[in-house]
Amino acid sequence: MRPKIVLFGDSITEESFAVGGWGACLANHFSRTADVVLRGYSGYNTRWALRVLDRVLSSVDSPPAALTIFFGANDASLPDRSSAFQHVPLHEYRQNLIDLIARIKGRWGATVIVLLAPPPIDEEARLRDPYGGSTSGLPERTNQSAGLYAESCISAGRDSSVPVVDLWTKMQTIPGWQKAYLRDGLHLTADGNKVVFDELVETLKKEGLSVASLPSDLPLLSEIDPRDPLKSFPDTK
């Protein structure tokens, strides 16, 4: 049975299997060595993630080799604007991540867990695409708030001894990141998806999970003897 890599998160995870998405790229990257399982839920925050965690984990039939936790973009919604119902206070967000990690470790102790911090926010783009058609003239998310939640995610990862992909910092290292990496100020462009993919593959590799470290499922074509192909295949009865 192939090992599994489970992707658990909000809309940025749910959309990751779209063309060019980071989840689709991950599935392609591990195409002969691991199955990538999508568990993305648009609009969810860590409070809701804790509520549905048992159901999510029960839907995976065996302990995965790795699991990503990618929440924070909705938790960081401002409490006095149009996405207020998604807001989770900063201290609760941090504790929710710690609780998610603890419960997953309690169920699957050997699974590699990776936290992904929320990406930055392009506030001008959010004003052009306001949630719920808000006419307040104010973005429902700010980059400053996203940065605080990213810092909290990093802190939760450190205290839980799990690696963190700091997208908030990484994406802002190039000029013009707002349009290069974000299509609507929040969700990812193709280039933004590539950043997530590249950073995640490198993080998994550091945790001992890579294409090179995993056996291929069934013989590769180069391993099959053209003079007697069937001898290369195991008995599947």
Short mmCIF file of C-alpha atoms in Angstrom, two decimals:
data_model
loop_
_atom_site.label_atom_id
_atom_site.label_comp_id
_atom_site.label_asym_id
_atom_site.label_seq_id
_atom_site.Cartn_x
_atom_site.Cartn_y
_atom_site.Cartn_z
CA MET A 1 0.00 0.00 0.00
CA ARG A 2 1.32 3.42 -0.91
CA PRO A 3 1.91 5.88 1.94
CA LYS A 4 -0.42 8.88 2.10
CA ILE A 5 0.14 12.60 2.43
CA VAL A 6 -2.99 14.34 3.75
CA LEU A 7 -3.62 18.03 3.09
CA PHE A 8 -5.91 19.56 5.76
CA GLY A 9 -6.83 23.21 5.51
CA ASP A 10 -9.13 25.95 4.24
CA SER A 11 -9.87 27.19 0.71
CA ILE A 12 -6.18 27.55 -0.14
CA THR A 13 -5.97 23.80 0.43
CA GLU A 14 -9.33 22.99 -1.16
CA GLU A 15 -8.25 24.78 -4.35
CA SER A 16 -4.83 23.11 -4.37
CA PHE A 17 -5.93 20.35 -6.76
CA ALA A 18 -6.82 22.88 -9.47
CA VAL A 19 -4.62 23.09 -12.55
CA GLY A 20 -1.20 24.24 -11.34
CA GLY A 21 -2.25 24.00 -7.71
CA TRP A 22 0.29 23.08 -5.05
CA GLY A 23 -1.62 19.94 -4.09
CA ALA A 24 -1.84 18.78 -7.70
CA CYS A 25 1.88 19.44 -8.11
CA LEU A 26 2.54 17.45 -4.96
CA ALA A 27 0.48 14.53 -6.26
CA ASN A 28 2.43 14.63 -9.52
CA HIS A 29 5.75 14.86 -7.65
CA PHE A 30 4.96 11.74 -5.59
CA SER A 31 3.03 10.03 -8.41
CA ARG A 32 4.70 6.60 -8.05
CA THR A 33 5.55 6.76 -4.36
CA ALA A 34 2.67 8.28 -2.33
CA ASP A 35 -1.01 9.19 -2.62
CA VAL A 36 -1.91 12.79 -1.84
CA VAL A 37 -5.29 13.02 -0.10
CA LEU A 38 -7.19 16.33 -0.15
CA ARG A 39 -9.15 17.46 2.90
CA GLY A 40 -9.65 21.16 2.21
CA TYR A 41 -12.67 23.12 3.48
CA SER A 42 -13.27 26.58 2.08
CA GLY A 43 -13.90 29.26 4.69
CA TYR A 44 -12.95 27.13 7.69
CA ASN A 45 -10.94 28.39 10.63
CA THR A 46 -9.10 26.46 13.37
CA ARG A 47 -12.14 26.50 15.68
CA TRP A 48 -14.19 24.68 13.08
CA ALA A 49 -11.25 22.45 12.16
CA LEU A 50 -11.10 21.16 15.73
CA ARG A 51 -14.83 20.46 15.64
CA VAL A 52 -14.58 18.30 12.50
CA LEU A 53 -11.14 16.78 13.11
CA ASP A 54 -12.31 13.33 14.19
CA ARG A 55 -14.47 13.00 11.09
CA VAL A 56 -11.60 14.14 8.86
CA LEU A 57 -9.13 11.70 10.41
CA SER A 58 -11.66 8.85 10.31
CA SER A 59 -12.04 9.36 6.56
CA VAL A 60 -8.39 8.37 6.07
CA ASP A 61 -8.17 4.58 6.24
CA SER A 62 -4.56 4.27 7.44
CA PRO A 63 -2.02 6.46 9.24
CA PRO A 64 -0.51 8.84 6.67
CA ALA A 65 3.20 9.41 6.23
CA ALA A 66 2.60 13.16 6.48
CA LEU A 67 -0.18 15.65 7.12
CA THR A 68 -0.25 19.39 6.47
CA ILE A 69 -2.25 21.85 8.57
CA PHE A 70 -2.91 25.08 6.68
CA PHE A 71 -5.27 27.41 8.55
CA GLY A 72 -5.07 31.05 9.53
CA ALA A 73 -6.25 33.12 6.58
CA ASN A 74 -9.82 32.99 7.91
CA ASP A 75 -8.91 33.12 11.59
CA ALA A 76 -7.17 36.42 10.82
CA SER A 77 -10.35 38.02 9.43
CA LEU A 78 -10.97 41.23 11.33
CA PRO A 79 -13.66 40.95 14.03
CA ASP A 80 -15.49 44.16 13.05
CA ARG A 81 -15.77 43.65 9.30
CA SER A 82 -17.66 41.52 6.78
CA SER A 83 -15.90 38.20 7.58
CA ALA A 84 -16.22 38.63 11.35
CA PHE A 85 -17.95 35.24 11.75
CA GLN A 86 -14.71 33.55 10.60
CA HIS A 87 -12.50 35.44 13.06
CA VAL A 88 -10.70 33.54 15.81
CA PRO A 89 -8.77 35.56 18.44
CA LEU A 90 -5.00 35.28 18.14
CA HIS A 91 -4.44 33.45 21.42
CA GLU A 92 -7.17 30.94 20.61
CA TYR A 93 -5.79 30.38 17.10
CA ARG A 94 -2.39 29.48 18.53
CA GLN A 95 -3.90 27.10 21.07
CA ASN A 96 -6.15 25.54 18.43
CA LEU A 97 -3.10 24.70 16.30
CA ILE A 98 -1.39 23.15 19.33
CA ASP A 99 -4.53 21.12 20.08
CA LEU A 100 -4.87 19.97 16.46
CA ILE A 101 -1.26 18.79 16.48
CA ALA A 102 -1.64 17.02 19.84
CA ARG A 103 -4.78 15.17 18.76
CA ILE A 104 -3.24 14.09 15.45
CA LYS A 105 -0.07 12.91 17.21
CA GLY A 106 -2.22 11.05 19.71
CA ARG A 107 -3.88 9.15 16.89
CA TRP A 108 -0.95 8.85 14.47
CA GLY A 109 2.25 9.22 16.42
CA ALA A 110 4.60 8.50 13.53
CA THR A 111 2.97 10.90 11.05
CA VAL A 112 5.07 13.89 9.99
CA ILE A 113 3.01 17.04 10.66
CA VAL A 114 3.80 20.28 8.83
CA LEU A 115 2.19 23.62 9.62
CA LEU A 116 1.78 26.18 6.85
CA ALA A 117 1.49 29.77 8.04
CA PRO A 118 -1.06 31.98 6.29
CA PRO A 119 0.17 33.92 3.25
CA PRO A 120 0.31 37.72 3.12
CA ILE A 121 -2.71 39.81 2.14
CA ASP A 122 -2.95 42.36 -0.67
CA GLU A 123 -5.45 44.77 0.85
CA GLU A 124 -6.04 46.75 -2.34
CA ALA A 125 -7.08 43.58 -4.15
CA ARG A 126 -9.40 42.61 -1.30
CA LEU A 127 -11.15 45.96 -1.69
CA ARG A 128 -11.82 45.09 -5.33
CA ASP A 129 -13.23 41.71 -4.32
CA PRO A 130 -14.94 42.31 -0.96
CA TYR A 131 -16.39 39.35 0.89
CA GLY A 132 -20.19 39.34 0.84
CA GLY A 133 -20.27 42.44 -1.35
CA SER A 134 -19.30 44.67 1.57
CA THR A 135 -19.60 48.38 0.82
CA SER A 136 -17.68 49.60 3.88
CA GLY A 137 -14.64 50.53 1.81
CA LEU A 138 -12.44 48.59 4.23
CA PRO A 139 -10.76 45.22 3.58
CA GLU A 140 -12.02 42.35 5.72
CA ARG A 141 -8.40 41.18 6.12
CA THR A 142 -5.14 43.12 6.49
CA ASN A 143 -1.56 42.10 5.91
CA GLN A 144 -0.62 43.22 9.40
CA SER A 145 -3.18 40.87 10.92
CA ALA A 146 -2.05 38.00 8.66
CA GLY A 147 1.50 38.60 9.85
CA LEU A 148 0.50 38.32 13.50
CA TYR A 149 -1.23 35.02 12.81
CA ALA A 150 1.78 33.78 10.84
CA GLU A 151 4.01 34.58 13.83
CA SER A 152 1.59 32.74 16.10
CA CYS A 153 1.62 29.73 13.78
CA ILE A 154 5.41 29.65 13.89
CA SER A 155 5.29 29.85 17.69
CA ALA A 156 2.77 26.98 17.87
CA GLY A 157 4.96 24.86 15.62
CA ARG A 158 8.03 25.55 17.71
CA ASP A 159 6.25 24.63 20.95
CA SER A 160 4.80 21.48 19.35
CA SER A 161 8.11 20.47 17.74
CA VAL A 162 6.75 20.43 14.19
CA PRO A 163 8.16 22.27 11.15
CA VAL A 164 6.47 25.39 9.81
CA VAL A 165 6.46 26.79 6.27
CA ASP A 166 6.48 30.58 6.74
CA LEU A 167 4.66 31.73 3.62
CA TRP A 168 3.94 35.21 4.97
CA THR A 169 7.64 36.02 5.09
CA LYS A 170 8.73 33.98 2.06
CA MET A 171 6.24 35.52 -0.34
CA GLN A 172 7.14 39.09 0.58
CA THR A 173 10.80 38.69 -0.34
CA ILE A 174 10.20 39.67 -3.97
CA PRO A 175 8.97 43.05 -5.31
CA GLY A 176 5.44 42.88 -6.66
CA TRP A 177 4.48 39.84 -4.60
CA GLN A 178 0.92 41.15 -4.33
CA LYS A 179 0.12 40.41 -7.98
CA ALA A 180 2.73 37.72 -8.55
CA TYR A 181 1.48 35.39 -5.83
CA LEU A 182 -2.14 36.41 -5.08
CA ARG A 183 -4.95 36.47 -7.62
CA ASP A 184 -7.51 38.27 -5.43
CA GLY A 185 -5.41 39.47 -2.54
CA LEU A 186 -5.92 36.19 -0.66
CA HIS A 187 -5.92 33.10 -2.88
CA LEU A 188 -2.92 31.96 -4.86
CA THR A 189 -1.84 32.45 -8.44
CA ALA A 190 0.10 29.75 -10.29
CA ASP A 191 3.35 31.31 -9.06
CA GLY A 192 1.99 31.47 -5.52
CA ASN A 193 1.10 27.80 -5.69
CA LYS A 194 4.65 27.05 -6.85
CA VAL A 195 6.07 28.77 -3.78
CA VAL A 196 3.92 26.59 -1.51
CA PHE A 197 4.87 23.45 -3.44
CA ASP A 198 8.60 24.19 -3.43
CA GLU A 199 8.70 25.10 0.25
CA LEU A 200 6.62 22.08 1.26
CA VAL A 201 8.69 19.60 -0.76
CA GLU A 202 11.86 20.96 0.81
CA THR A 203 10.36 20.76 4.30
CA LEU A 204 9.16 17.18 3.79
CA LYS A 205 12.61 16.27 2.49
CA LYS A 206 14.20 17.61 5.67
CA GLU A 207 11.77 15.42 7.61
CA GLY A 208 12.96 12.35 5.69
CA LEU A 209 10.07 12.15 3.22
CA SER A 210 11.06 12.48 -0.43
CA VAL A 211 10.71 10.65 -3.73
CA ALA A 212 14.22 9.30 -3.24
CA SER A 213 13.41 7.97 0.23
CA LEU A 214 10.23 6.14 -0.81
CA PRO A 215 10.04 2.95 -2.86
CA SER A 216 8.29 3.12 -6.22
CA ASP A 217 4.96 1.34 -6.51
CA LEU A 218 5.63 -1.68 -8.78
CA PRO A 219 8.69 -1.98 -11.03
CA LEU A 220 9.79 1.00 -13.11
CA LEU A 221 9.95 0.50 -16.88
CA SER A 222 13.73 0.65 -16.74
CA GLU A 223 13.70 -2.31 -14.32
CA ILE A 224 11.63 -4.59 -16.55
CA ASP A 225 13.53 -7.18 -18.59
CA PRO A 226 12.29 -6.80 -22.19
CA ARG A 227 13.18 -10.45 -22.88
CA ASP A 228 10.93 -11.70 -20.07
CA PRO A 229 8.74 -8.85 -18.78
CA LEU A 230 6.44 -10.93 -16.55
CA LYS A 231 9.22 -12.06 -14.26
CA SER A 232 9.50 -8.48 -13.03
CA PHE A 233 6.00 -8.49 -11.56
CA PRO A 234 5.18 -9.90 -8.12
CA ASP A 235 2.47 -12.48 -7.66
CA THR A 236 -0.65 -10.48 -6.84
CA LYS A 237 -2.94 -13.37 -6.01
#
